[in-house]
Amino acid sequence: MQESKPIWELTESEFTERLLPAVLAIKQELFEKGLPVSYIDTTCCESEFHFVNEYADGSKHLIHFNIYTRKESVVRVLNG
């Protein structure tokens, strides 16, 4: 099994080839479930992303998603 490396160490071609299709598919799945995504935080390791939805009151939903296990956990972060 290939060792996961931080996303910031991936070349553009590695990211495009290996991860972008999966990330976009997950974003679409979340949208269809009624969970729109404001932005995607890619500071985790290669296989994990935070899909973030920001609300007008400043609170956020962070959807921590592992693209290989397809496990997600949702955290609501309140502003202040």
mmCIF file of N, CA and C in Angstrom, residues 15-32 36-37 39-41 48-51 65-67:
data_model
loop_
_atom_site.group_PDB
_atom_site.id
_atom_site.type_symbol
_atom_site.label_atom_id
_atom_site.label_comp_id
_atom_site.label_asym_id
_atom_site.label_seq_id
_atom_site.Cartn_x
_atom_site.Cartn_y
_atom_site.Cartn_z
ATOM 1 N N PHE A 15 -2.029 15.394 -7.734
ATOM 2 C CA PHE A 15 -3.316 15.796 -7.167
ATOM 3 C C PHE A 15 -4.432 15.621 -8.189
ATOM 4 N N THR A 16 -4.204 16.113 -9.403
ATOM 5 C CA THR A 16 -5.227 16.046 -10.444
ATOM 6 C C THR A 16 -5.578 14.606 -10.789
ATOM 7 N N GLU A 17 -4.576 13.778 -10.905
ATOM 8 C CA GLU A 17 -4.796 12.385 -11.307
ATOM 9 C C GLU A 17 -5.420 11.549 -10.197
ATOM 10 N N ARG A 18 -4.920 11.704 -8.980
ATOM 11 C CA ARG A 18 -5.304 10.797 -7.904
ATOM 12 C C ARG A 18 -6.454 11.285 -7.040
ATOM 13 N N LEU A 19 -6.549 12.585 -6.836
ATOM 14 C CA LEU A 19 -7.483 13.057 -5.824
ATOM 15 C C LEU A 19 -8.627 13.917 -6.329
ATOM 16 N N LEU A 20 -8.379 14.750 -7.310
ATOM 17 C CA LEU A 20 -9.398 15.707 -7.726
ATOM 18 C C LEU A 20 -10.720 15.048 -8.104
ATOM 19 N N PRO A 21 -10.731 13.981 -8.898
ATOM 20 C CA PRO A 21 -12.021 13.363 -9.233
ATOM 21 C C PRO A 21 -12.798 12.893 -7.997
ATOM 22 N N ALA A 22 -12.103 12.303 -7.036
ATOM 23 C CA ALA A 22 -12.769 11.832 -5.817
ATOM 24 C C ALA A 22 -13.292 12.999 -4.991
ATOM 25 N N VAL A 23 -12.509 14.043 -4.866
ATOM 26 C CA VAL A 23 -12.913 15.205 -4.077
ATOM 27 C C VAL A 23 -14.148 15.866 -4.683
ATOM 28 N N LEU A 24 -14.159 16.034 -5.993
ATOM 29 C CA LEU A 24 -15.309 16.660 -6.648
ATOM 30 C C LEU A 24 -16.560 15.786 -6.545
ATOM 31 N N ALA A 25 -16.394 14.482 -6.633
ATOM 32 C CA ALA A 25 -17.538 13.576 -6.492
ATOM 33 C C ALA A 25 -18.125 13.656 -5.085
ATOM 34 N N ILE A 26 -17.269 13.720 -4.082
ATOM 35 C CA ILE A 26 -17.733 13.828 -2.699
ATOM 36 C C ILE A 26 -18.440 15.159 -2.482
ATOM 37 N N LYS A 27 -17.888 16.231 -3.032
ATOM 38 C CA LYS A 27 -18.527 17.544 -2.910
ATOM 39 C C LYS A 27 -19.934 17.497 -3.504
ATOM 40 N N GLN A 28 -20.095 16.857 -4.644
ATOM 41 C CA GLN A 28 -21.405 16.736 -5.280
ATOM 42 C C GLN A 28 -22.357 15.898 -4.420
ATOM 43 N N GLU A 29 -21.861 14.804 -3.855
ATOM 44 C CA GLU A 29 -22.684 13.965 -2.969
ATOM 45 C C GLU A 29 -23.184 14.767 -1.769
ATOM 46 N N LEU A 30 -22.299 15.555 -1.178
ATOM 47 C CA LEU A 30 -22.693 16.363 -0.026
ATOM 48 C C LEU A 30 -23.745 17.392 -0.415
ATOM 49 N N PHE A 31 -23.572 18.022 -1.573
ATOM 50 C CA PHE A 31 -24.549 18.996 -2.061
ATOM 51 C C PHE A 31 -25.916 18.335 -2.231
ATOM 52 N N GLU A 32 -25.930 17.138 -2.800
ATOM 53 C CA GLU A 32 -27.186 16.415 -3.006
ATOM 54 C C GLU A 32 -27.848 16.021 -1.691
ATOM 55 N N PRO A 36 -24.206 22.005 1.356
ATOM 56 C CA PRO A 36 -23.346 22.714 0.414
ATOM 57 C C PRO A 36 -21.964 22.959 1.010
ATOM 58 N N VAL A 37 -20.977 23.059 0.155
ATOM 59 C CA VAL A 37 -19.588 23.224 0.579
ATOM 60 C C VAL A 37 -19.096 24.601 0.151
ATOM 61 N N TYR A 39 -15.935 25.788 0.947
ATOM 62 C CA TYR A 39 -14.562 25.563 0.498
ATOM 63 C C TYR A 39 -14.069 24.228 1.039
ATOM 64 N N ILE A 40 -12.954 23.772 0.487
ATOM 65 C CA ILE A 40 -12.359 22.506 0.903
ATOM 66 C C ILE A 40 -10.998 22.796 1.521
ATOM 67 N N ASP A 41 -10.817 22.384 2.769
ATOM 68 C CA ASP A 41 -9.546 22.551 3.473
ATOM 69 C C ASP A 41 -8.689 21.323 3.192
ATOM 70 N N GLU A 48 -7.436 12.723 3.595
ATOM 71 C CA GLU A 48 -8.463 13.340 4.419
ATOM 72 C C GLU A 48 -8.639 14.808 4.059
ATOM 73 N N PHE A 49 -9.894 15.202 4.005
ATOM 74 C CA PHE A 49 -10.235 16.574 3.650
ATOM 75 C C PHE A 49 -11.292 17.087 4.606
ATOM 76 N N HIS A 50 -11.323 18.398 4.780
ATOM 77 C CA HIS A 50 -12.408 19.045 5.500
ATOM 78 C C HIS A 50 -13.227 19.808 4.469
ATOM 79 N N PHE A 51 -14.465 19.384 4.308
ATOM 80 C CA PHE A 51 -15.399 20.110 3.467
ATOM 81 C C PHE A 51 -16.115 21.072 4.407
ATOM 82 N N PHE A 65 -13.666 14.035 6.081
ATOM 83 C CA PHE A 65 -13.970 12.903 5.206
ATOM 84 C C PHE A 65 -12.691 12.218 4.776
ATOM 85 N N ASN A 66 -12.654 10.907 4.943
ATOM 86 C CA ASN A 66 -11.532 10.103 4.462
ATOM 87 C C ASN A 66 -11.964 9.479 3.144
ATOM 88 N N ILE A 67 -11.264 9.801 2.049
ATOM 89 C CA ILE A 67 -11.725 9.369 0.729
ATOM 90 C C ILE A 67 -11.514 7.889 0.480
#
